[in-house]
Short mmCIF file of C-alpha atoms in Angstrom, two decimals:
data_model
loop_
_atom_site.label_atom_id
_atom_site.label_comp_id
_atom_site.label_asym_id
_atom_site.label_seq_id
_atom_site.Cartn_x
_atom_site.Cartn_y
_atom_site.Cartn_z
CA UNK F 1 210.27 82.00 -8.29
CA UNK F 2 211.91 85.17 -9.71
CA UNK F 3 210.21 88.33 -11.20
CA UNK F 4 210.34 86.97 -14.50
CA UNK F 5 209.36 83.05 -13.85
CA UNK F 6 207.79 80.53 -11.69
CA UNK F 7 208.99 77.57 -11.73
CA UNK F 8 206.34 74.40 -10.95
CA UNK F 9 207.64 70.98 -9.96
CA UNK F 10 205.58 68.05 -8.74
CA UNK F 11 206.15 64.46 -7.92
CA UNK F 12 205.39 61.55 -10.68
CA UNK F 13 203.75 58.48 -9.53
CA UNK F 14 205.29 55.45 -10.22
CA UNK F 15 203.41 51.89 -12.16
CA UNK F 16 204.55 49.20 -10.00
CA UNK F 17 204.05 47.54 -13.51
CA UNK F 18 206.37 49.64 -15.55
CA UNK F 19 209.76 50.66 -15.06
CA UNK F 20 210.02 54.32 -13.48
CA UNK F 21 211.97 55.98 -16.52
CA UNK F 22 209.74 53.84 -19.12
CA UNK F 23 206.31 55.63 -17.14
CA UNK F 24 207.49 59.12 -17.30
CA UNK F 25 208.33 58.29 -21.26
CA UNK F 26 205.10 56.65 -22.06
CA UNK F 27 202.98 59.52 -19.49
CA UNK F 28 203.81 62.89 -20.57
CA UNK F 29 202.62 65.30 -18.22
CA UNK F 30 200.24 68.63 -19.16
CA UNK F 31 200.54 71.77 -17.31
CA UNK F 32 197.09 73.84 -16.55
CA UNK F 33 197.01 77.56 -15.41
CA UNK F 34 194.53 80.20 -14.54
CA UNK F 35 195.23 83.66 -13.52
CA UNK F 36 193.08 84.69 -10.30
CA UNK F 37 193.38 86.45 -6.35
CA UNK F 38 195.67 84.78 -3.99
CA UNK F 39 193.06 84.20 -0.83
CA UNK F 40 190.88 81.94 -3.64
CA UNK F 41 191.54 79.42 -6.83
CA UNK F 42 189.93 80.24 -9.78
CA UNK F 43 186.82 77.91 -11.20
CA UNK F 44 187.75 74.53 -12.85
CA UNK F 45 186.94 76.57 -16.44
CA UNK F 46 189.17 79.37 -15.72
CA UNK F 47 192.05 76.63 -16.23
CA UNK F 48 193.86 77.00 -19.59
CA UNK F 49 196.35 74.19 -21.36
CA UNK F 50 200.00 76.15 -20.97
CA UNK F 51 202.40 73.22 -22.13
CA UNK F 52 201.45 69.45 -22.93
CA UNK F 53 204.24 66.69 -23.47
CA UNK F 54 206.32 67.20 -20.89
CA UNK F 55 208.70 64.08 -20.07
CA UNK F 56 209.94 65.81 -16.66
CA UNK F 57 208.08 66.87 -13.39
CA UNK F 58 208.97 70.61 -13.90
CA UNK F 59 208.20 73.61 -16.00
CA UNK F 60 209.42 77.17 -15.95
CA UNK F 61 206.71 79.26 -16.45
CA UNK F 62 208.49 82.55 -18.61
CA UNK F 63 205.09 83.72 -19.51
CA UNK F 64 204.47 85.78 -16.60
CA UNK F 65 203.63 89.45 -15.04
CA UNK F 66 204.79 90.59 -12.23
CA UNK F 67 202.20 91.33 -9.13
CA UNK F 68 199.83 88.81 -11.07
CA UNK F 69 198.80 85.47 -9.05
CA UNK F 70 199.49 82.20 -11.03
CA UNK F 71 196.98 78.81 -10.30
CA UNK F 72 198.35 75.36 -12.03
CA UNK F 73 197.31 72.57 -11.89
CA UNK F 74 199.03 69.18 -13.74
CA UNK F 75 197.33 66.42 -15.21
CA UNK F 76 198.92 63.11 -16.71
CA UNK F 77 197.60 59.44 -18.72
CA UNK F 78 196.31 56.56 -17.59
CA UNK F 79 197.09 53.35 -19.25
CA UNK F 80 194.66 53.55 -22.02
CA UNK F 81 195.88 56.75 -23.13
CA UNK F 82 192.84 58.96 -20.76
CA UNK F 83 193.67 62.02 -18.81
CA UNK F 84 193.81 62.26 -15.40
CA UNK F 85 192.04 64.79 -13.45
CA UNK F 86 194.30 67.43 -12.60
CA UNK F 87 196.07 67.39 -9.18
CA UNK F 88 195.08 69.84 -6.05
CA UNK F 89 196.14 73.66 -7.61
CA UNK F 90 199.20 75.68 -6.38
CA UNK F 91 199.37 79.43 -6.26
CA UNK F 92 202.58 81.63 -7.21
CA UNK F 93 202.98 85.58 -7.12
CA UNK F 94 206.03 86.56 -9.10
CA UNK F 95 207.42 89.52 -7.01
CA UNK F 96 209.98 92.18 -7.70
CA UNK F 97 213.14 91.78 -4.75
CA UNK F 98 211.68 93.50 -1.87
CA UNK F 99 214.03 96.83 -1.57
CA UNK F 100 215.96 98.09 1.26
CA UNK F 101 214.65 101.87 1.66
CA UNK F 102 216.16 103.98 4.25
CA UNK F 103 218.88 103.09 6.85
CA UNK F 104 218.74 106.11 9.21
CA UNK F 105 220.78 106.80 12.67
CA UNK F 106 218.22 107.15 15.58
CA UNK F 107 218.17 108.57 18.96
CA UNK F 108 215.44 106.54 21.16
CA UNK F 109 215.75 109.83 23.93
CA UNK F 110 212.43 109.90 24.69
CA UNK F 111 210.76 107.03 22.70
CA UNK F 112 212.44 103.85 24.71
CA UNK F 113 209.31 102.66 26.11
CA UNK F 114 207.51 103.01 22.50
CA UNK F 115 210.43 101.62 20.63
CA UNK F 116 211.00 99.03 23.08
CA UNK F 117 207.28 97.58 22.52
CA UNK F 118 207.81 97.66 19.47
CA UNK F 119 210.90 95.71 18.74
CA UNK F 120 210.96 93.16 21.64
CA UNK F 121 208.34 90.99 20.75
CA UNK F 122 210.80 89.31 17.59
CA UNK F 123 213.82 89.90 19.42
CA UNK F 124 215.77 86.69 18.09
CA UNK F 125 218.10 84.20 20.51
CA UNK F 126 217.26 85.86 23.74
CA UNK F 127 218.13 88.92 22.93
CA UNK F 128 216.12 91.50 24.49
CA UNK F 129 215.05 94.79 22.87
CA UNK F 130 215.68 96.79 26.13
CA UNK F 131 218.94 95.22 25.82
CA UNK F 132 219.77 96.25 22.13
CA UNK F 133 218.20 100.21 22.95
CA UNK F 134 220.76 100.31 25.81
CA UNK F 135 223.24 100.09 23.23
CA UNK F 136 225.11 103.76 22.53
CA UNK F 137 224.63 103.86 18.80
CA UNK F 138 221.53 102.32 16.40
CA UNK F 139 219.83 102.50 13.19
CA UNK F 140 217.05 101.58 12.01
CA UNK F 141 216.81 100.14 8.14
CA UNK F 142 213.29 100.02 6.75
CA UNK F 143 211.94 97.76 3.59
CA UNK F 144 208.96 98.11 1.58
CA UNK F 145 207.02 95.47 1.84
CA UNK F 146 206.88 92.51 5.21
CA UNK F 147 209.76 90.74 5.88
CA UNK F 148 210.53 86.91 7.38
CA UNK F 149 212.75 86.41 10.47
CA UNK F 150 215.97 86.34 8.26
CA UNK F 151 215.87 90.18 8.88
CA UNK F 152 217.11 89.62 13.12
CA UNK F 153 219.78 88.18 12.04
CA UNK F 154 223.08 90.97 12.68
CA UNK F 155 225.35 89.02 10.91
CA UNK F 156 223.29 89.96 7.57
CA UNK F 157 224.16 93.76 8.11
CA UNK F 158 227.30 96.26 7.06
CA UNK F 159 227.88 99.56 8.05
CA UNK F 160 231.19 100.84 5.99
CA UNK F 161 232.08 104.11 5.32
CA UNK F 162 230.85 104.56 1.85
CA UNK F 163 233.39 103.18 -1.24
CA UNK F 164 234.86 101.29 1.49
CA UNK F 165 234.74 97.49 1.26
CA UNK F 166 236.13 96.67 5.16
CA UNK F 167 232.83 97.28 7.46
CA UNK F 168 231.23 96.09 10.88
CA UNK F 169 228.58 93.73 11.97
CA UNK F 170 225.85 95.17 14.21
CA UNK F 171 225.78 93.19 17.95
CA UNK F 172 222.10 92.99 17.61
CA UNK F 173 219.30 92.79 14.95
CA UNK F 174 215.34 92.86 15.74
CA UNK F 175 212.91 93.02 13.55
CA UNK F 176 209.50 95.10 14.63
CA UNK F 177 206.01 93.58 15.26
CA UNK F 178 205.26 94.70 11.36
CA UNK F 179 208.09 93.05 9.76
CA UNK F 180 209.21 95.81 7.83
CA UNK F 181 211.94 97.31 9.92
CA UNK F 182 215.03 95.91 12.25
CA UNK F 183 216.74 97.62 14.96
CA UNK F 184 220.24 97.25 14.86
CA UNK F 185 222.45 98.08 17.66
CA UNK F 186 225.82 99.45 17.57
CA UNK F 187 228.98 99.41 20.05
CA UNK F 188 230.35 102.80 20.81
CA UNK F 189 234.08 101.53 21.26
CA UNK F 190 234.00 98.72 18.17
CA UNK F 191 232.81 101.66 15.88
CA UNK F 192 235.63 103.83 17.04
CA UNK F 193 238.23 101.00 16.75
CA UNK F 194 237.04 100.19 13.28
CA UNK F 195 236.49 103.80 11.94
CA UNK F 196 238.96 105.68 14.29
CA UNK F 197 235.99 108.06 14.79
CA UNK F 198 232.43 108.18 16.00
CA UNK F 199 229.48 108.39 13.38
CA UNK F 200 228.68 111.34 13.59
CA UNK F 201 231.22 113.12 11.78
CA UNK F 202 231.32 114.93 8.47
CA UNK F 203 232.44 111.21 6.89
CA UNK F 204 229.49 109.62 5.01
CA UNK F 205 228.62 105.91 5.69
CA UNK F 206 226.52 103.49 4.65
CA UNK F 207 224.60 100.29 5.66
CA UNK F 208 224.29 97.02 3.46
CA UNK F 209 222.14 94.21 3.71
CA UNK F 210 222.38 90.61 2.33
CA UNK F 211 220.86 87.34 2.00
CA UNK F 212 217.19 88.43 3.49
CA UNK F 213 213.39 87.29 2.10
CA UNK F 214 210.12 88.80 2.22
CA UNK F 215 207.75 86.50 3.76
CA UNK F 216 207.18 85.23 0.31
CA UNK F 217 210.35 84.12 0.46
CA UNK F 218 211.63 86.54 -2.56
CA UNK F 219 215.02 87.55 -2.11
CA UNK F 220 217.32 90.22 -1.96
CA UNK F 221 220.75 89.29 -2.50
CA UNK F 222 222.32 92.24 -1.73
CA UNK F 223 221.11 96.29 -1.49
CA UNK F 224 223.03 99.34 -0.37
CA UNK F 225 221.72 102.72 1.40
CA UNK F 226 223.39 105.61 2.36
CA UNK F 227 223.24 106.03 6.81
CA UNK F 228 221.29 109.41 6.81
CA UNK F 229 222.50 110.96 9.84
CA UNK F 230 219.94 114.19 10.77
CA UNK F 231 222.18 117.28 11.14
CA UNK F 232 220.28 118.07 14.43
CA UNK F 233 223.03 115.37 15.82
CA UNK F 234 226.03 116.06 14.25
CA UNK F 235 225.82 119.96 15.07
CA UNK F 236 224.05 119.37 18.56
CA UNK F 237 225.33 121.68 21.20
CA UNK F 238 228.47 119.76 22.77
CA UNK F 239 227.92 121.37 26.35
CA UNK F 240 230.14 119.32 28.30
CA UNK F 241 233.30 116.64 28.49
CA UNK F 242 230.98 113.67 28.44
CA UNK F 243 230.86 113.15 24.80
CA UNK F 244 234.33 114.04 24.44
CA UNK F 245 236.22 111.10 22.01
CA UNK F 246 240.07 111.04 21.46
CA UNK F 247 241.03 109.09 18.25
CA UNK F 248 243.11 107.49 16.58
CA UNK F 249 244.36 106.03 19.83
CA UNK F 250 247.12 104.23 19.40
CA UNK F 251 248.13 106.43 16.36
CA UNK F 252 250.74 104.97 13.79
CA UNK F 253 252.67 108.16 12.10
CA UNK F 254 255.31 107.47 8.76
CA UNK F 255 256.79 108.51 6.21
CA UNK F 256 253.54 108.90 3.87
CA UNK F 257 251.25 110.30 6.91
CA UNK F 258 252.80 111.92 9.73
CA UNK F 259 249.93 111.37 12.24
CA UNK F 260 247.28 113.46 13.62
CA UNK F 261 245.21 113.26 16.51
CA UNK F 262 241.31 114.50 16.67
CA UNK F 263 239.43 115.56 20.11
CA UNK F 264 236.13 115.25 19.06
CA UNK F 265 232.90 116.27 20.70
CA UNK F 266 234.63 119.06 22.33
CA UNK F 267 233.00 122.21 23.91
CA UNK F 268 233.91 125.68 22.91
CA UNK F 269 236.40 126.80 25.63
CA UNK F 270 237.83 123.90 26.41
CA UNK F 271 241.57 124.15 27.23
CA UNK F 272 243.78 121.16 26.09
CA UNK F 273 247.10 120.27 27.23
CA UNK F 274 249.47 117.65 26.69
CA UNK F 275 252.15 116.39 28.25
CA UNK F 276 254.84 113.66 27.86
CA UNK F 277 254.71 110.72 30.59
CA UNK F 278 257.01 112.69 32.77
CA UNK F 279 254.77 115.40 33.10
CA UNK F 280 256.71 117.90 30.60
CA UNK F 281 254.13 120.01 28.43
CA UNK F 282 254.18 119.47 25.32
CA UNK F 283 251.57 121.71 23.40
CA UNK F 284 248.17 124.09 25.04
CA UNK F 285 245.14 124.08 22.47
CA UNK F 286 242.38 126.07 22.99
CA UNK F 287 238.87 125.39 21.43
CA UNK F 288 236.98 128.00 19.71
CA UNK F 289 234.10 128.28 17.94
CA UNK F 290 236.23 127.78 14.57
CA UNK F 291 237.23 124.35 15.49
CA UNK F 292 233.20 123.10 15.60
CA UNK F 293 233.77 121.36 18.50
CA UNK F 294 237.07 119.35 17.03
CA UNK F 295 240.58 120.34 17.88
CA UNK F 296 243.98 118.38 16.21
CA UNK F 297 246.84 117.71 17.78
CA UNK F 298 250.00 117.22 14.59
CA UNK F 299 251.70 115.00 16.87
CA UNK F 300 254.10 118.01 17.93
CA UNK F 301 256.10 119.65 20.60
CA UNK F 302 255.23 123.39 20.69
CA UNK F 303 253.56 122.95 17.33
CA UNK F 304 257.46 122.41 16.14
CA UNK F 305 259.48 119.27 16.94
CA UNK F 306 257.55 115.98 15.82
CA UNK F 307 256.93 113.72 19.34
CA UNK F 308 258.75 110.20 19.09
CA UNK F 309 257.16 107.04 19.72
CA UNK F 310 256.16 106.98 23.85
CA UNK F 311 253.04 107.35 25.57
CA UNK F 312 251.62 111.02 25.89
CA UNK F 313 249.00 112.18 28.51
CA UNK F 314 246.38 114.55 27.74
CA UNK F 315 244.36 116.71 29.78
CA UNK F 316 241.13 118.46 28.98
CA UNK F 317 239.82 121.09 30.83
CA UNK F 318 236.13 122.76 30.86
CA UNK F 319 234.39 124.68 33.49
CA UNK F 320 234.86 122.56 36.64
CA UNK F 321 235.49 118.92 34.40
CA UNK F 322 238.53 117.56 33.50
CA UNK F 323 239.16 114.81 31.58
CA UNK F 324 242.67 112.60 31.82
CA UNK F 325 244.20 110.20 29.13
CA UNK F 326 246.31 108.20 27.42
CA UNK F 327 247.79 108.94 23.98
CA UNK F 328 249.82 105.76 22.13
CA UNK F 329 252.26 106.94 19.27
CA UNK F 330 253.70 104.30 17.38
CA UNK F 331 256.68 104.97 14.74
#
């Protein structure tokens, strides 16, 4: 069943007395329908002749509006040439492709409780929703209409940065108490691996699903939406060294892109230093308020002399925190 057609099939009983392709030659089948509410089949008169002569025990019904509920009913011969009554009615809605919506970042601070009753009931394979919530990054997609249990599954789900074909899998998918919306949980470090970068960046992403049903079983077979990601989180206050993500880590420099490296999530006064693994300084970079809480490091020795390939330590310093890592450059 599509938008545009139902198709009807039924099975053809065999004469012991006749061979089986012989019957269906010498039987042709008739095709009854009715147009009527879904809950209820429509009186025996309401039943109108659609296609007579049929040699086969299927019909694609092209005649056909979309939203409107579809009754048939199929009758056949007898040996002396009478028609049978018709068999038990079936009932068909031809539906538009229920439509992915709104994919939208969301931060459960708060609402865990509500959003855990609300999730956990379909949470698929033994996967709790306390457990996906716990997760440092997810999004909730919406649809318009009910969906089945397809919907749970993570491995139906993409978020790519947008005009990007590589992407990554949620760990998690579950699908509320309504049907209409899935959780899907994100891991912090995968998404930086993948992206070099956490989410909530300037970058714009997207989420695409594939291969789901409405609990009509129509399909969508693929659908796209943009990851709308409020701008309350990607200017909130950065306030401390917590938040604070170093990336790309290992970097690869050459001769097309000589390398950069981003401290992200930053507070305004944070001092940065960096020094080689024998403790030599390398470069100080301070963090004011026209770095928005992001500071770059050009892979440089007193913002001169490119660094060769080694392993760099970095130091961040805020208030009374301090932060220690490790930087990989590869050449």
């Amino acid at each position: 069943m599509t938008e545009k057609a139902v198709q009807v099939t039924w099975n053809a009983q065999q004469d012991d007395e006749t061979d089986a392709e012989l019957s269906k030659l010498t039987r042709p089948f008739t095709v009854y329908r009715a147009e009527g509410e879904k809950e209820e089949a429509p009186a025996e008169d309401a039943f109108e002749k659609i296609r007579d002569n049929l040699t086969v025990t299927r019909f694609l019904d092209r005649q056909v509006t979309t939203n409107n509920t579809y009754w048939y009913a199929i009758t056949t011969k007898d040996t002396n040439g009478t028609e049978t009554p018709r068999t038990e009615t079936v009932a068909a809605t031809p539906r538009e492709p229920p439509q992915l919506i709104r994919a939208a970042y969301h931060q459960l601070a708060g609402e865990m409780q509500t959003a855990q009753l609300e999730f956990q009931a379909d949470a698929p394979n033994g996967v709790s929703g306390k457990r996906a919530i716990s997760e440092n990054v997810w999004v909730i997609v919406t649809f318009d209409r009910r969906m089945n249990l397809g919907i749970a599954d993570e491995s139906r789900y993409v978020l790519r940065k947008v005009k990007r074909i590589d992407g990554i899998n949620p760990v998690s998918a579950i699908r509320d108490r309504m049907g209409r919306r899935a959780l899907l949980a994100f891991d912090t470090e995968r998404l930086l691996q993948h992206f070099g970068q956490p989410l909530t960046t300037t970058d714009q992403y997207e989420i695409s699903v594939s291969n789901v049903a409405d609990i009509d079983e129509n399909a969508i077979r693929g659908a796209t939406r943009p990851l709308e990601i409020p701008s309350s989180i990607r200017e909130a206050a950065v306030s401390d060294l917590t938040q604070a993500r170093v990336y790309p880590n290992p970097v690869r420099p050459n001769v097309a892109d000589k390398g950069v490296i981003t401290f992200d999530r930053i507070p305004i006064g944070t001092r940065i230093q960096l020094f080689t693994a024998k403790g030599e300084l390398l470069e100080t970079l301070d963090v004011t308020e026209q770095d928005h809480n992001e500071k770059k490091w050009w892979l440089t020795s007193n913002n001169t002399a490119d660094v060769s390939t080694g392993i760099y330590i970095y130091v961040l310093e805020f208030d009374t925190q301090k932060k220690i890592g490790k930087i990989a450059v590869i050449k």
